[in-house]
Amino acid sequence: MDHLAYVIFNRDSTRAEMFVNSHGAQSTVLERRQTATGPVWNVEDDDTYNVRRVDGDWLIERRGQVVYRHDAKLNPIHARFNGSDGISRMFYPVEITFFPAGEAAIVTVGDQTYRLRQYPTGSGYGYKNDRVELRGKGEEATLTYTDENQRNLELRQVHD
């Protein structure tokens, strides 16, 4: 199995760009297709690579063989965002750790940490508890507070 892979999805997840360490610096652009078992991203009429989600794990397969598996139970996804309240010119650093297998996320804004449970959405992702809701897609998200005195934050992912 390859040890390093990245898949970057466009905003509506209709296309994905895949980088696998066996490719070196090259990438492959994949299109989403619907199958009987759910969506798969690949190149039409080319059985070289498929990207799919199976039992919560992301798989990259090449000609029927798994070349990469992201084990969601063992590998939480860490992301950093800048948040803006849309009124002040301040940016608020926001750290989010997604636990796909546990259907949870931990959001840290300043000295406040929130544990959120995932809920089904038609598109993108959604997590909430009784104090805050995180809703997003791609590199953008919104953090909405139930406390009317707290300003909601528009989030944009930060890349190192």
mmCIF file of C-alpha atoms in Angstrom:
data_model
loop_
_atom_site.group_PDB
_atom_site.id
_atom_site.type_symbol
_atom_site.label_atom_id
_atom_site.label_comp_id
_atom_site.label_asym_id
_atom_site.label_seq_id
_atom_site.Cartn_x
_atom_site.Cartn_y
_atom_site.Cartn_z
ATOM 1 C CA MET A 1 0.000 0.000 0.000
ATOM 2 C CA ASP A 2 1.080 3.577 -0.611
ATOM 3 C CA HIS A 3 1.694 5.584 2.546
ATOM 4 C CA LEU A 4 0.641 9.060 1.499
ATOM 5 C CA ALA A 5 -2.381 10.221 -0.472
ATOM 6 C CA TYR A 6 -4.432 13.387 -0.779
ATOM 7 C CA VAL A 7 -7.813 13.859 -2.380
ATOM 8 C CA ILE A 8 -9.134 17.387 -2.756
ATOM 9 C CA PHE A 9 -12.810 17.786 -3.657
ATOM 10 C CA ASN A 10 -14.309 20.820 -5.379
ATOM 11 C CA ARG A 11 -17.129 22.689 -3.619
ATOM 12 C CA ASP A 12 -19.966 20.458 -4.848
ATOM 13 C CA SER A 13 -17.895 17.234 -4.781
ATOM 14 C CA THR A 14 -18.475 16.531 -8.479
ATOM 15 C CA ARG A 15 -14.717 16.455 -9.116
ATOM 16 C CA ALA A 16 -11.735 15.411 -7.050
ATOM 17 C CA GLU A 17 -8.028 15.851 -7.603
ATOM 18 C CA MET A 18 -6.025 12.896 -6.309
ATOM 19 C CA PHE A 19 -2.352 12.834 -5.345
ATOM 20 C CA VAL A 20 -0.796 9.450 -4.500
ATOM 21 C CA ASN A 21 2.904 9.206 -3.581
ATOM 22 C CA SER A 22 3.541 6.678 -6.351
ATOM 23 C CA HIS A 23 2.633 9.461 -8.824
ATOM 24 C CA GLY A 24 5.339 11.827 -7.589
ATOM 25 C CA ALA A 25 4.238 15.397 -8.281
ATOM 26 C CA GLN A 26 1.491 14.423 -10.743
ATOM 27 C CA SER A 27 -2.174 14.446 -9.916
ATOM 28 C CA THR A 28 -5.240 12.843 -11.443
ATOM 29 C CA VAL A 29 -8.587 14.618 -11.810
ATOM 30 C CA LEU A 30 -11.545 12.331 -11.109
ATOM 31 C CA GLU A 31 -15.260 12.790 -11.819
ATOM 32 C CA ARG A 32 -18.033 11.666 -9.454
ATOM 33 C CA ARG A 33 -20.265 8.879 -10.692
ATOM 34 C CA GLN A 34 -23.156 7.180 -8.924
ATOM 35 C CA THR A 35 -23.002 3.405 -8.505
ATOM 36 C CA ALA A 36 -25.314 0.910 -6.806
ATOM 37 C CA THR A 37 -23.142 1.130 -3.668
ATOM 38 C CA GLY A 38 -22.892 4.940 -3.653
ATOM 39 C CA PRO A 39 -20.719 7.615 -5.227
ATOM 40 C CA VAL A 40 -17.291 6.837 -6.666
ATOM 41 C CA TRP A 41 -14.763 9.235 -8.177
ATOM 42 C CA ASN A 42 -12.787 7.988 -11.182
ATOM 43 C CA VAL A 43 -11.860 8.634 -14.789
ATOM 44 C CA GLU A 44 -14.611 7.481 -17.157
ATOM 45 C CA ASP A 45 -13.788 4.263 -19.014
ATOM 46 C CA ASP A 46 -10.519 3.961 -17.098
ATOM 47 C CA ASP A 47 -10.199 1.360 -14.361
ATOM 48 C CA THR A 48 -6.896 2.773 -13.118
ATOM 49 C CA TYR A 49 -8.038 4.559 -9.934
ATOM 50 C CA ASN A 50 -11.286 4.748 -7.952
ATOM 51 C CA VAL A 51 -11.914 6.804 -4.822
ATOM 52 C CA ARG A 52 -14.828 5.725 -2.654
ATOM 53 C CA ARG A 53 -16.035 5.579 0.921
ATOM 54 C CA VAL A 54 -16.666 2.147 2.420
ATOM 55 C CA ASP A 55 -17.839 1.673 6.024
ATOM 56 C CA GLY A 56 -16.596 5.163 6.973
ATOM 57 C CA ASP A 57 -13.124 4.635 5.467
ATOM 58 C CA TRP A 58 -11.908 6.391 2.319
ATOM 59 C CA LEU A 59 -10.346 3.986 -0.181
ATOM 60 C CA ILE A 60 -8.199 4.566 -3.236
ATOM 61 C CA GLU A 61 -8.266 1.474 -5.417
ATOM 62 C CA ARG A 62 -6.196 0.712 -8.485
ATOM 63 C CA ARG A 63 -7.492 -2.008 -10.793
ATOM 64 C CA GLY A 64 -9.456 -3.572 -7.942
ATOM 65 C CA GLN A 65 -6.615 -3.472 -5.374
ATOM 66 C CA VAL A 66 -6.658 -1.100 -2.387
ATOM 67 C CA VAL A 67 -3.595 1.162 -2.603
ATOM 68 C CA TYR A 68 -4.620 3.502 0.215
ATOM 69 C CA ARG A 69 -7.087 3.315 3.090
ATOM 70 C CA HIS A 70 -7.910 6.172 5.455
ATOM 71 C CA ASP A 71 -9.065 4.445 8.603
ATOM 72 C CA ALA A 72 -11.543 6.911 10.060
ATOM 73 C CA LYS A 73 -11.439 5.201 13.448
ATOM 74 C CA LEU A 74 -7.721 5.799 13.835
ATOM 75 C CA ASN A 75 -7.189 9.002 11.878
ATOM 76 C CA PRO A 76 -9.151 12.036 12.972
ATOM 77 C CA ILE A 77 -9.077 14.919 10.524
ATOM 78 C CA HIS A 78 -7.589 18.153 11.873
ATOM 79 C CA ALA A 79 -8.395 21.477 10.212
ATOM 80 C CA ARG A 80 -7.631 25.111 10.995
ATOM 81 C CA PHE A 81 -9.968 27.944 10.061
ATOM 82 C CA ASN A 82 -10.035 31.716 10.311
ATOM 83 C CA GLY A 83 -13.388 33.001 11.519
ATOM 84 C CA SER A 84 -14.909 36.402 10.887
ATOM 85 C CA ASP A 85 -18.050 37.797 12.464
ATOM 86 C CA GLY A 86 -18.707 39.979 9.403
ATOM 87 C CA ILE A 87 -18.799 43.145 11.517
ATOM 88 C CA SER A 88 -15.396 43.658 13.085
ATOM 89 C CA ARG A 89 -12.175 43.321 11.137
ATOM 90 C CA MET A 90 -10.909 40.655 13.529
ATOM 91 C CA PHE A 91 -10.100 37.091 12.590
ATOM 92 C CA TYR A 92 -10.678 34.365 15.139
ATOM 93 C CA PRO A 93 -8.561 31.197 14.898
ATOM 94 C CA VAL A 94 -10.743 28.096 14.976
ATOM 95 C CA GLU A 95 -9.394 24.553 15.345
ATOM 96 C CA ILE A 96 -11.640 21.653 14.374
ATOM 97 C CA THR A 97 -10.962 17.941 14.755
ATOM 98 C CA PHE A 98 -13.412 15.732 12.873
ATOM 99 C CA PHE A 99 -13.952 12.146 14.009
ATOM 100 C CA PRO A 100 -15.780 10.573 11.028
ATOM 101 C CA ALA A 101 -16.244 7.127 12.581
ATOM 102 C CA GLY A 102 -17.488 8.625 15.840
ATOM 103 C CA GLU A 103 -19.729 11.064 13.968
ATOM 104 C CA ALA A 104 -18.367 13.885 16.117
ATOM 105 C CA ALA A 105 -16.240 17.016 15.940
ATOM 106 C CA ILE A 106 -14.384 19.052 18.535
ATOM 107 C CA VAL A 107 -14.347 22.789 17.832
ATOM 108 C CA THR A 108 -12.030 25.165 19.684
ATOM 109 C CA VAL A 109 -12.507 28.937 19.440
ATOM 110 C CA GLY A 110 -10.135 30.826 21.737
ATOM 111 C CA ASP A 111 -10.497 29.286 25.196
ATOM 112 C CA GLN A 112 -13.884 27.665 24.413
ATOM 113 C CA THR A 113 -14.101 24.025 23.307
ATOM 114 C CA TYR A 114 -17.299 22.397 22.040
ATOM 115 C CA ARG A 115 -17.969 18.720 21.374
ATOM 116 C CA LEU A 116 -20.514 18.397 18.571
ATOM 117 C CA ARG A 117 -22.456 15.432 17.212
ATOM 118 C CA GLN A 118 -22.865 14.951 13.488
ATOM 119 C CA TYR A 119 -26.299 15.136 11.914
ATOM 120 C CA PRO A 120 -27.406 14.188 8.383
ATOM 121 C CA THR A 121 -27.309 16.890 5.710
ATOM 122 C CA GLY A 122 -28.260 16.902 2.057
ATOM 123 C CA SER A 123 -24.835 18.238 1.171
ATOM 124 C CA GLY A 124 -21.666 19.075 3.084
ATOM 125 C CA TYR A 125 -21.431 18.421 6.812
ATOM 126 C CA GLY A 126 -23.316 19.405 9.932
ATOM 127 C CA TYR A 127 -22.463 19.095 13.637
ATOM 128 C CA LYS A 128 -24.193 20.613 16.657
ATOM 129 C CA ASN A 129 -24.896 20.570 20.360
ATOM 130 C CA ASP A 130 -27.213 22.729 22.478
ATOM 131 C CA ARG A 131 -24.860 25.766 22.326
ATOM 132 C CA VAL A 132 -23.336 25.810 18.828
ATOM 133 C CA GLU A 133 -23.820 24.447 15.300
ATOM 134 C CA LEU A 134 -21.139 23.898 12.651
ATOM 135 C CA ARG A 135 -22.331 23.654 9.057
ATOM 136 C CA GLY A 136 -19.992 23.576 6.075
ATOM 137 C CA LYS A 137 -18.880 22.346 2.708
ATOM 138 C CA GLY A 138 -15.404 22.274 1.273
ATOM 139 C CA GLU A 139 -13.192 24.972 2.771
ATOM 140 C CA GLU A 140 -16.035 27.150 4.066
ATOM 141 C CA ALA A 141 -18.230 26.742 7.124
ATOM 142 C CA THR A 142 -20.478 28.692 9.491
ATOM 143 C CA LEU A 143 -20.347 28.488 13.259
ATOM 144 C CA THR A 144 -23.739 29.513 14.657
ATOM 145 C CA TYR A 145 -24.291 30.138 18.365
ATOM 146 C CA THR A 146 -27.642 29.676 20.115
ATOM 147 C CA ASP A 147 -26.736 32.546 22.486
ATOM 148 C CA GLU A 148 -28.058 35.701 20.804
ATOM 149 C CA ASN A 149 -25.288 37.764 22.440
ATOM 150 C CA GLN A 150 -22.604 35.705 20.672
ATOM 151 C CA ARG A 151 -21.715 36.658 17.076
ATOM 152 C CA ASN A 152 -21.821 33.886 14.496
ATOM 153 C CA LEU A 153 -18.607 33.210 12.581
ATOM 154 C CA GLU A 154 -18.040 32.637 8.875
ATOM 155 C CA LEU A 155 -15.099 30.240 8.592
ATOM 156 C CA ARG A 156 -12.499 29.790 5.862
ATOM 157 C CA GLN A 157 -9.993 26.934 6.047
ATOM 158 C CA VAL A 158 -6.319 27.862 6.479
ATOM 159 C CA HIS A 159 -3.600 25.794 4.779
ATOM 160 C CA ASP A 160 -0.028 25.668 6.013
#
